[in-house]
């Protein structure tokens, strides 16, 4: 077979044929430009699902055990809802402002299905401004007015659309920008839509896909009740802890939650395909190799060497924790050094400086190294292409003609949209001006940031969007830069926690939102949805979700007694408390104190990160068909940046699954892989999402106590040289 020859040859030296094969396996090869997309049904169902998800996610965000309804719920429920509307809505024609339209253009189309999901995707997470609103109301400063929350939310959420349009030519149009996670959505849409639209019997291949989809979905749904509620030990089987139940070192190395996760395995798909890594079946094998290499080097080699060698007196603290500690090993009490929400120098001198675990310090060091490594890597490997693209874009704006597209690009699947008009640049420009004005108004009117600080945050977001987006578009992983924005703000405005939080919101969250919008635009490209319709759905969904979530927050904060305190359980605002702690640490203590003294050597990693890509780049140029072509240092440094929040046993099982499916099966059984790989991961994720929601509501008060629910690594959270019990 032609595909077999393709994968057996050039993929040893390049990931491009492998990536193209992944795209061809999922994306439809034809299009119907007359298929309805932005319809009355999309507006109705998109609004309903957006508001429902926004309300639910905001409501449970305040609870001690929050739950987040994700996009798989919308993908599964919107299809029968759309089909039902197609049966009952009248087909009468209307004319409004000279435009003719109808409530029911016929059968519910796959493009409508996609747009509803794009519409509702803005509500799958809570707006970041909500955290600052809650912190300002209960802990720091004076409460913010509702109008301030609206301006903050709309600015941070919508200004990303402007950047998404600005960088569309770089991050969406090139066929090399695959955005692998979107391929799972494409397969799910096509599988579900085929079930609802075919009246005369499906082709044999599609019937087999659907059979696998429903079997895998049912299996994933039923199985998650076992590790999720009744047998949690299956989520992490710590073999070293089983072998040495009384050995602190073995449990520190073997625990996946409070240790390094060595020889810890899982039978829980929610752990393998977690929010940190995404699905291994949707991740290119070269990216998984880079990720695991970074994880193994920093987590299994450098961390234990530094810890057991007692670097920075590490053995007096636990090996893997996000807690900050005092000099005696107790958890650092930030309230002990504050007076009226600000740092009191006398109290700080009396209480003492902050201490951090070795792994936490390594994480911060990798964040410092990662930002300069990312910029250096992109400059060396993509600098010329980015410059040519910028020149072509400027020339196109001046003359109105189309420049800078190679024949391969024009023939790529991303450019097969000549039937659809692009989103005009003036739309993006107008949105940028409007959101910029709202952001300046919020910062100046409510004291969130100086005006120049807001503009600096937007500049940081614009600067980092392309480098981070280039890595995510080919590897499926987004490099986290929240620490960098916190660091910049802490140096500029020491002792100002509100400024720190606002700068992170406008600097980092704007960039993250931009890339989420770019991902949806790539999904629209793959599914041949008109770009203007995607833009309209994104903007409408974002505005609706922000307003609903702010309304829910205002209602709860004024109606629930003792909210955000232990007495207000279950509305304890756990996420807001964590945000308050991190904001206070960065905004009050700042890097001047947090990384002072013996921790100051971490700043040298900024320089090391800038130099690190140079030898790899030289080796790649000297040996262009060697393994060095597949080495991506920003991806290598990505996974350790999620620690110490991410369980450490995820990485090995994620890489193992990726090896089986995206290396062995992809090369040895390409026909099977093409038919079933993305369908399988879509089914597993969808079944898990539905099971988690039902289990949360049905079993959240059920308590099972037996060996399978016990902590099998009780010593892992201890310090090797125990002085004070952690947590006291």
XYZ file of C-alpha atoms in Angstrom:
728
model
C 0.000 0.000 0.000
C 1.064 3.559 -0.682
C 0.590 4.569 2.937
C 2.762 1.722 4.119
C 5.587 2.833 1.839
C 5.226 6.390 3.052
C 5.488 5.471 6.711
C 8.268 2.967 6.198
C 10.512 5.501 4.518
C 10.829 9.160 5.263
C 9.320 9.080 8.738
C 12.594 7.827 10.130
C 14.048 11.218 9.307
C 11.045 13.512 9.527
C 7.794 13.763 11.372
C 6.085 15.532 8.449
C 4.825 12.421 6.570
C 3.574 10.995 9.856
C 1.760 14.231 10.682
C 0.230 14.424 7.204
C -0.954 10.832 7.531
C -2.643 11.742 10.824
C -4.428 14.644 9.123
C -5.498 12.586 6.113
C -6.865 9.887 8.413
C -9.251 12.252 10.173
C -10.114 15.174 7.896
C -12.775 14.796 5.187
C -11.458 15.036 1.644
C -14.504 16.794 0.171
C -16.741 19.726 0.972
C -20.233 20.965 0.204
C -20.141 24.785 0.141
C -23.952 24.888 0.103
C -24.267 23.011 3.401
C -25.902 25.230 6.076
C -23.632 26.342 8.902
C -24.560 29.486 10.874
C -28.306 28.953 11.230
C -31.129 29.758 13.606
C -30.605 26.315 15.158
C -26.954 27.109 15.862
C -27.869 30.383 17.566
C -30.531 28.726 19.744
C -28.609 25.602 20.718
C -25.287 27.431 20.998
C -26.816 29.947 23.400
C -28.559 27.252 25.451
C -25.476 25.050 25.825
C -23.169 28.014 26.450
C -25.360 29.439 29.206
C -25.971 26.008 30.759
C -22.280 25.125 30.878
C -21.289 28.615 32.034
C -23.818 28.493 34.887
C -22.849 24.962 35.970
C -19.088 25.485 35.816
C -19.260 28.824 37.647
C -21.594 27.399 40.309
C -19.336 24.443 41.063
C -16.196 26.575 40.856
C -17.115 27.951 44.291
C -17.518 24.501 45.830
C -14.843 22.532 47.655
C -15.058 19.730 45.092
C -15.472 21.575 41.778
C -16.578 19.925 38.564
C -16.144 21.193 35.006
C -18.482 20.201 32.187
C -16.403 19.904 29.037
C -17.028 20.108 25.326
C -17.654 16.324 24.880
C -20.969 16.845 26.671
C -21.983 19.450 24.091
C -20.770 17.304 21.203
C -22.884 14.372 22.355
C -26.062 16.255 23.329
C -26.202 18.886 20.600
C -26.526 16.318 17.822
C -29.881 14.798 18.901
C -31.055 18.276 19.891
C -30.232 19.598 16.437
C -31.898 16.621 14.803
C -35.042 17.220 16.884
C -35.199 20.893 15.876
C -34.864 19.861 12.240
C -38.014 17.801 12.665
C -40.211 20.379 14.410
C -39.156 23.883 13.313
C -41.154 25.488 10.486
C -39.468 25.880 7.105
C -41.088 29.199 6.342
C -38.841 31.826 4.720
C -38.298 35.188 6.429
C -36.705 38.400 5.209
C -34.851 40.644 7.666
C -32.793 43.689 6.602
C -32.947 42.433 3.051
C -31.609 38.979 3.977
C -33.685 35.875 3.451
C -33.455 33.166 6.102
C -35.349 30.280 7.622
C -35.527 28.593 10.991
C -35.168 25.193 9.371
C -32.933 24.871 6.300
C -33.302 21.093 6.276
C -31.304 18.255 7.786
C -29.055 19.157 10.729
C -25.578 19.474 9.198
C -22.142 18.618 10.509
C -21.100 22.268 10.132
C -23.911 23.320 12.455
C -22.732 20.650 14.900
C -19.204 22.071 14.808
C -20.352 25.671 15.273
C -22.470 24.801 18.306
C -19.399 23.235 19.915
C -17.257 26.262 19.026
C -19.990 28.498 20.459
C -20.084 26.598 23.759
C -16.339 26.046 24.068
C -15.935 29.452 25.712
C -17.953 28.224 28.707
C -16.000 25.052 29.467
C -13.754 26.947 31.907
C -14.406 29.891 34.187
C -13.130 33.335 33.273
C -9.861 34.116 35.019
C -11.175 37.480 36.214
C -13.492 35.610 38.574
C -10.561 34.673 40.801
C -9.422 38.274 41.152
C -12.998 39.408 41.858
C -13.401 36.903 44.698
C -9.977 37.652 46.203
C -10.635 41.387 46.157
C -14.024 40.919 47.817
C -12.935 38.687 50.694
C -9.197 39.030 51.285
C -7.299 41.859 49.579
C -8.298 45.476 49.154
C -11.807 46.669 48.424
C -14.439 44.728 46.450
C -14.602 45.381 42.721
C -17.792 46.668 41.151
C -19.712 44.390 38.802
C -18.805 46.678 35.907
C -15.109 46.172 36.616
C -15.595 42.422 36.392
C -17.402 42.770 33.070
C -14.653 44.942 31.596
C -11.869 42.661 32.868
C -13.557 39.509 31.643
C -14.425 40.784 28.195
C -10.995 42.326 27.705
C -8.969 39.267 28.712
C -11.269 36.910 26.797
C -11.901 38.919 23.619
C -8.607 40.657 22.941
C -7.212 37.246 22.063
C -9.416 37.200 18.952
C -7.454 40.153 17.613
C -4.177 38.306 18.084
C -5.691 35.164 16.635
C -6.556 37.078 13.477
C -3.177 38.790 13.388
C -1.310 35.485 13.542
C -3.795 33.488 11.471
C -1.403 33.263 8.526
C 1.300 31.799 10.778
C -0.598 29.519 13.166
C -3.620 28.341 11.168
C -3.077 28.450 7.423
C 0.175 26.462 6.991
C -0.503 22.737 6.680
C 2.431 22.068 9.053
C 0.409 23.697 11.844
C -1.657 20.552 12.453
C -3.043 21.182 15.975
C -3.308 17.401 16.580
C -5.945 17.600 19.315
C -8.452 18.976 16.794
C -8.201 15.743 14.824
C -9.946 13.914 17.671
C -12.846 16.353 17.451
C -12.991 15.937 13.683
C -13.290 12.161 14.035
C -15.963 12.477 16.709
C -18.050 14.880 14.624
C -17.846 12.670 11.543
C -18.684 9.491 13.451
C -21.683 10.968 15.242
C -22.981 12.782 12.181
C -22.854 9.655 10.028
C -25.105 7.887 12.520
C -27.784 10.582 12.319
C -27.756 11.442 8.618
C -27.421 8.148 6.739
C -30.812 6.703 5.791
C -29.827 3.800 3.577
C -27.218 2.023 5.613
C -23.669 3.048 6.274
C -20.645 1.881 4.391
C -18.944 -1.080 5.992
C -15.970 0.964 7.229
C -18.181 3.592 8.857
C -20.325 0.906 10.499
C -17.180 -0.599 11.981
C -16.061 2.809 13.235
C -19.394 3.433 14.886
C -19.468 0.001 16.452
C -16.024 0.604 17.959
C -17.051 4.093 19.093
C -20.114 2.973 21.035
C -18.402 -0.090 22.509
C -15.428 1.978 23.665
C -17.682 4.754 24.982
C -19.775 2.291 26.977
C -16.682 0.557 28.301
C -15.020 3.828 29.312
C -18.247 5.033 30.941
C -18.716 1.852 32.983
C -15.057 1.344 33.909
C -14.451 4.815 35.329
C -16.841 4.129 38.195
C -14.335 1.519 39.415
C -11.147 3.620 39.810
C -13.114 6.848 40.216
C -15.134 5.829 43.283
C -14.906 2.210 44.396
C -11.276 1.192 43.732
C -9.125 4.379 43.601
C -5.940 2.372 44.027
C -6.262 1.429 40.360
C -5.645 5.092 39.548
C -2.150 4.593 40.913
C -0.592 1.221 41.654
C 2.672 2.168 43.454
C 4.756 -0.973 43.143
C 7.655 0.400 45.220
C 5.280 1.290 48.063
C 3.815 -2.223 47.978
C 7.310 -3.697 48.076
C 8.600 -1.485 50.902
C 5.682 -0.285 53.060
C 7.963 1.027 55.825
C 10.722 2.600 53.729
C 10.586 6.393 53.325
C 12.967 6.499 50.347
C 11.061 3.816 48.431
C 7.788 5.639 48.981
C 9.275 9.002 48.021
C 10.466 7.461 44.756
C 7.371 5.353 44.090
C 4.378 7.530 45.027
C 2.748 9.220 42.041
C 1.107 11.994 44.079
C 3.671 13.003 46.707
C 6.723 11.357 45.144
C 8.467 10.791 41.821
C 6.199 8.081 40.403
C 8.843 5.452 39.642
C 7.306 2.050 38.831
C 3.820 3.441 39.479
C 1.239 2.328 36.927
C -2.389 3.235 36.335
C -5.485 1.557 34.937
C -7.440 4.817 34.835
C -7.898 6.557 31.480
C -8.466 9.896 33.234
C -4.876 9.684 34.471
C -3.382 8.624 31.139
C -5.368 11.205 29.141
C -5.360 13.968 31.739
C -5.859 17.695 31.374
C -2.091 18.106 31.674
C -1.128 15.920 28.722
C -4.227 15.385 26.626
C -4.798 12.116 24.825
C -1.718 10.042 23.948
C -3.539 8.807 20.843
C -3.697 12.381 19.533
C -0.051 13.209 20.278
C 2.662 12.658 17.654
C 5.235 10.098 18.729
C 8.173 12.485 18.304
C 6.485 14.931 20.715
C 5.885 12.210 23.306
C 9.558 11.214 23.092
C 10.667 14.786 23.736
C 8.243 15.108 26.622
C 9.277 11.898 28.316
C 12.958 12.668 27.869
C 12.506 15.938 29.739
C 10.430 14.272 32.426
C 12.911 11.436 32.986
C 15.962 13.723 33.064
C 14.561 16.281 35.483
C 12.239 14.125 37.578
C 13.998 10.769 37.796
C 17.634 11.877 37.564
C 18.236 15.469 38.645
C 15.592 15.689 41.376
C 16.638 12.576 43.381
C 20.337 13.418 43.002
C 19.779 16.955 44.298
C 17.437 15.812 47.063
C 19.490 12.969 48.491
C 22.705 14.972 48.116
C 20.937 17.490 50.392
C 21.258 20.461 48.035
C 19.764 23.564 49.712
C 19.168 21.435 52.829
C 16.541 19.603 50.770
C 16.202 16.495 52.939
C 14.568 18.479 55.722
C 11.552 18.985 53.416
C 9.332 16.586 51.454
C 10.659 15.631 48.019
C 7.560 16.584 46.010
C 5.214 19.314 47.193
C 3.973 22.754 46.178
C 3.937 23.973 49.780
C 6.247 26.722 50.949
C 8.042 26.174 54.242
C 9.503 28.123 57.130
C 13.022 27.633 58.458
C 11.905 24.904 60.891
C 10.203 22.833 58.171
C 6.629 23.832 58.967
C 4.299 25.139 56.260
C 4.885 28.838 55.698
C 2.085 30.947 57.174
C 1.824 33.921 54.836
C -0.669 35.626 57.151
C 2.041 35.805 59.828
C 4.023 38.374 57.814
C 1.110 40.517 56.596
C -0.459 43.610 58.082
C -3.545 45.004 56.323
C -2.877 42.818 53.292
C 0.702 44.058 52.805
C 4.087 42.743 53.829
C 5.296 43.967 57.211
C 9.137 43.988 57.141
C 9.394 43.578 60.902
C 7.064 40.582 60.974
C 8.931 39.094 58.006
C 12.292 39.441 59.714
C 10.871 37.834 62.844
C 9.178 34.925 61.023
C 11.967 34.232 58.537
C 12.374 33.648 54.781
C 10.599 31.158 52.544
C 12.008 27.703 51.842
C 11.031 25.506 48.900
C 11.390 21.823 48.118
C 14.052 20.769 45.624
C 11.560 19.756 42.978
C 9.678 23.039 43.350
C 12.934 24.928 42.832
C 13.712 22.821 39.769
C 10.279 23.652 38.374
C 10.907 27.369 38.789
C 14.346 26.986 37.245
C 12.857 25.227 34.231
C 10.309 28.010 33.842
C 13.159 30.544 33.775
C 15.113 28.395 31.328
C 12.074 27.602 29.228
C 11.104 31.138 28.252
C 14.529 32.044 26.844
C 14.915 28.564 25.327
C 11.579 28.974 23.556
C 12.455 32.373 22.095
C 15.920 31.189 21.051
C 14.540 27.984 19.479
C 11.916 29.869 17.463
C 14.428 32.510 16.338
C 16.907 29.882 15.128
C 14.464 27.471 13.496
C 11.607 29.695 12.354
C 13.047 33.208 12.283
C 13.479 33.463 8.507
C 10.045 31.998 7.793
C 8.375 34.348 10.251
C 10.134 37.335 8.734
C 9.089 36.345 5.204
C 5.511 35.818 6.377
C 5.473 39.236 8.007
C 6.807 40.860 4.832
C 4.182 39.046 2.728
C 1.390 40.115 5.077
C 2.494 43.753 4.904
C 2.725 43.584 1.103
C -0.754 42.046 0.915
C -2.227 44.765 3.098
C -0.667 47.440 0.902
C -1.696 46.064 -2.471
C -4.683 43.826 -1.758
C -2.993 40.946 -3.614
C -2.026 37.540 -2.212
C 1.693 36.943 -1.658
C 4.001 34.476 -0.062
C 2.165 31.193 -0.518
C 4.027 28.265 -1.919
C 2.389 25.739 -4.207
C 2.429 23.152 -1.436
C 0.652 25.562 0.879
C -2.001 26.400 -1.685
C -2.656 22.711 -2.195
C -2.780 21.936 1.520
C -6.058 21.138 3.185
C -5.887 24.345 5.172
C -6.220 26.449 2.016
C -9.163 24.722 0.396
C -11.543 27.514 1.366
C -11.764 29.594 -1.769
C -15.545 29.302 -1.563
C -15.588 31.155 1.765
C -14.685 34.772 2.472
C -12.000 35.399 5.048
C -12.643 37.392 8.176
C -11.846 41.006 7.217
C -8.891 42.529 8.983
C -11.054 45.466 10.027
C -13.151 43.103 12.164
C -10.083 42.074 14.143
C -8.820 45.665 14.304
C -12.165 46.972 15.516
C -12.381 44.310 18.191
C -8.836 45.091 19.295
C -9.543 48.807 19.648
C -12.761 48.153 21.571
C -11.224 45.663 23.989
C -8.130 47.820 24.441
C -10.360 50.710 25.453
C -12.296 48.473 27.869
C -9.056 47.199 29.402
C -7.638 50.686 29.870
C -10.936 51.795 31.392
C -10.946 48.899 33.850
C -7.318 49.407 34.866
C -7.546 53.165 35.277
C -11.042 53.307 36.714
C -10.658 50.514 39.274
C -6.933 50.626 40.072
C -6.074 47.220 38.611
C -2.907 48.318 36.803
C -1.247 51.520 35.621
C -2.178 52.202 31.995
C 1.354 51.471 30.818
C 1.349 48.208 32.800
C -1.752 47.083 30.931
C -0.133 47.894 27.585
C 3.019 46.045 28.672
C 0.955 42.974 29.567
C -0.734 43.027 26.144
C 2.682 43.377 24.493
C 3.959 40.355 26.428
C 0.948 38.331 25.288
C 1.495 39.368 21.662
C 5.205 38.576 21.844
C 4.740 35.093 23.277
C 1.707 33.951 21.271
C 3.623 32.913 18.147
C 6.484 31.019 19.857
C 4.141 29.136 22.171
C 1.627 28.563 19.381
C 4.232 27.136 17.010
C 5.166 24.513 19.589
C 1.579 23.626 20.507
C 0.478 23.404 16.864
C 2.891 20.548 16.150
C 3.279 18.858 19.536
C -0.138 19.233 21.219
C 1.451 20.858 24.273
C 1.276 24.454 25.409
C 4.250 25.825 27.273
C 3.035 27.381 30.530
C 4.204 30.967 31.006
C 2.164 32.034 34.018
C 5.231 32.133 36.241
C 7.005 34.501 33.860
C 4.222 37.090 33.945
C 4.083 36.809 37.744
C 7.853 37.283 37.900
C 7.801 40.379 35.665
C 4.983 41.975 37.663
C 6.629 41.169 40.982
C 9.854 42.938 39.930
C 8.021 45.995 38.592
C 5.467 46.344 41.418
C 6.798 44.697 44.586
C 4.215 44.422 47.320
C 1.208 44.869 44.985
C -0.752 41.591 44.749
C -3.605 43.110 42.722
C -1.176 44.444 40.104
C 0.475 41.035 39.961
C -2.804 39.185 39.407
C -4.047 41.682 36.812
C -0.768 41.594 34.892
C -0.928 37.806 34.746
C -4.535 37.976 33.576
C -3.824 40.385 30.721
C -0.400 38.948 29.880
C -0.649 35.170 30.201
C -4.381 34.450 30.115
C -4.793 36.574 26.987
C -2.149 34.480 25.238
C -3.740 31.236 26.409
C -7.148 32.420 25.218
C -5.655 33.374 21.849
C -4.335 29.879 21.311
C -7.640 28.317 22.323
C -9.373 30.464 19.729
C -6.733 29.574 17.151
C -7.329 25.900 17.821
C -11.051 26.369 17.153
C -10.244 28.210 13.938
C -8.126 25.267 12.809
C -11.034 22.971 13.590
C -13.199 25.195 11.403
C -10.648 24.897 8.602
C -10.595 21.130 8.818
C -14.389 20.912 8.800
C -14.764 23.514 6.001
C -16.823 25.901 8.129
C -16.841 29.478 6.774
C -14.270 31.506 8.779
C -16.697 34.371 9.373
C -19.187 31.977 10.912
C -16.501 30.582 13.235
C -15.566 34.129 14.277
C -19.181 35.045 15.008
C -19.751 31.901 17.074
C -16.560 32.486 19.059
C -17.335 36.101 19.915
C -20.975 35.431 20.806
C -20.105 32.412 22.951
C -17.352 34.273 24.788
C -19.557 37.264 25.641
C -22.456 35.068 26.771
C -20.253 32.819 28.913
C -18.504 35.744 30.624
C -21.739 37.531 31.504
C -23.432 34.382 32.816
C -20.452 33.403 34.964
C -20.141 36.882 36.444
C -23.868 36.874 37.202
C -23.616 33.495 38.946
C -20.654 34.728 40.990
C -22.471 37.877 42.075
C -25.554 35.866 43.039
C -23.612 33.327 45.112
C -21.410 35.905 46.858
C -24.474 37.843 47.991
C -26.771 34.936 48.854
C -24.647 32.144 50.399
C -23.880 32.732 54.094
C -20.197 32.530 55.037
C -19.185 31.778 51.450
C -15.458 31.257 50.911
C -14.956 30.155 54.522
C -14.953 26.728 56.138
C -18.278 27.623 57.768
C -19.803 28.090 54.318
C -19.087 24.504 53.216
C -19.421 23.243 50.561
C -18.984 26.754 49.082
C -15.435 27.115 50.393
C -13.924 28.678 47.216
C -11.007 26.270 47.155
C -9.666 27.550 43.832
C -9.950 31.169 44.945
C -8.024 30.372 48.121
C -5.194 28.822 46.111
C -5.182 31.867 43.845
C -5.038 34.126 46.891
C -2.062 32.208 48.289
C -0.041 32.324 45.054
C -0.953 35.948 44.391
C 0.071 36.938 47.880
C 3.360 35.073 47.629
C 4.324 36.630 44.319
C 2.759 40.020 44.914
C 3.756 40.445 48.548
C 6.979 38.504 49.038
C 8.108 38.837 45.429
C 11.154 37.260 43.782
C 13.442 39.637 45.681
C 12.708 37.611 48.811
C 11.491 34.313 47.334
C 14.635 33.752 45.256
C 17.092 35.611 47.420
C 20.242 34.228 48.985
C 20.965 30.598 48.144
C 18.176 30.445 45.548
C 19.561 33.364 43.503
C 21.590 30.991 41.310
C 18.342 30.046 39.542
C 18.463 33.328 37.626
C 21.460 32.017 35.642
C 19.083 29.580 33.976
C 17.688 32.430 31.880
C 21.085 32.619 30.181
C 21.414 28.839 29.978
C 18.031 28.561 28.289
C 19.001 31.040 25.587
C 22.182 29.096 24.787
C 20.708 25.595 24.966
C 19.084 25.455 21.484
C 22.266 26.557 19.703
C 24.149 23.205 19.733
C 20.984 21.315 18.765
C 20.413 23.735 15.890
C 24.004 23.279 14.707
C 23.728 19.498 14.884
C 20.472 19.619 12.950
C 22.108 21.672 10.199
C 25.171 19.432 10.109
C 23.166 16.177 10.133
C 19.783 17.129 8.617
C 18.465 13.552 8.399
C 19.555 12.431 11.842
C 17.550 12.123 15.066
C 18.489 15.709 15.942
C 15.879 16.872 13.445
C 13.175 15.627 15.795
C 14.600 17.132 19.001
C 12.546 20.085 20.249
C 13.962 21.537 23.444
C 10.897 23.674 24.270
C 8.843 20.461 24.237
C 11.488 18.720 26.373
C 11.073 21.451 28.992
C 7.260 21.522 28.860
C 6.149 18.663 31.092
C 8.365 19.390 34.142
C 6.786 22.867 34.211
C 3.447 21.311 35.264
C 4.964 19.909 38.431
C 4.428 19.750 41.378
C 0.677 19.936 40.665
C 0.637 17.121 38.108
C 0.803 13.507 39.376
C 4.162 12.059 38.407
C 2.969 8.636 37.268
C 1.090 10.168 34.316
C 4.099 10.630 32.073
C 5.304 7.045 31.762
C 1.865 5.576 31.052
C 1.071 8.395 28.624
C 4.281 7.699 26.712
C 3.681 3.947 26.713
C 0.201 4.364 25.193
C 1.531 6.800 22.602
C 4.282 4.312 21.699
C 1.789 1.490 21.183
C -0.716 3.454 19.106
C 1.222 6.235 17.387
C 4.405 4.314 16.684
C 3.826 0.560 16.560
C 0.275 0.500 15.206
C 0.789 3.557 13.039
C 3.725 1.917 11.258
C 2.706 -1.724 11.327
C -1.060 -1.414 10.951
C -1.585 1.953 9.227
C -4.939 0.944 7.730
C -6.323 0.034 11.173
C -4.837 3.162 12.692
C -6.368 5.393 10.019
C -9.840 3.971 10.569
C -9.986 3.686 14.339
C -7.320 5.642 16.241
C -9.063 9.004 16.602
C -12.475 7.382 16.925
C -11.168 5.307 19.829
C -9.697 8.204 21.782
C -12.816 10.325 21.173
C -14.971 7.500 22.562
C -12.753 6.973 25.611
C -12.732 10.694 26.424
C -16.480 11.089 25.893
C -17.338 8.069 28.043
C -15.052 9.339 30.772
C -16.651 12.801 30.710
C -20.195 11.457 30.984
C -19.223 8.973 33.698
C -17.487 11.667 35.722
C -20.523 13.954 35.626
C -23.036 11.249 36.532
C -20.778 9.832 39.213
C -20.254 13.262 40.722
C -23.952 13.871 41.229
C -24.907 10.289 42.100
C -21.957 9.164 44.230
C -20.358 12.269 45.736
C -21.683 11.361 49.200
C -20.910 7.644 48.907
C -17.940 6.587 51.035
C -16.275 3.194 50.581
C -13.539 2.184 53.011
C -11.366 -0.831 52.188
C -7.846 -1.636 50.983
C -8.594 -0.306 47.497
C -9.394 3.162 48.842
C -6.461 3.517 51.248
C -3.258 5.526 50.904
C -0.527 2.978 50.201
C 2.337 5.479 50.407
C 1.747 7.239 53.755
C 5.449 8.012 54.234
C 5.995 9.733 50.871
C 4.943 13.175 52.124
C 7.483 13.076 54.947
C 10.879 14.724 54.854
C 13.807 12.320 54.846
C 15.343 14.198 57.772
C 12.057 14.783 59.591
C 11.941 17.840 61.841
C 8.342 18.989 61.760
C 5.389 17.037 60.434
C 4.461 18.674 57.084
C 1.206 20.580 57.238
C 1.739 21.890 60.764
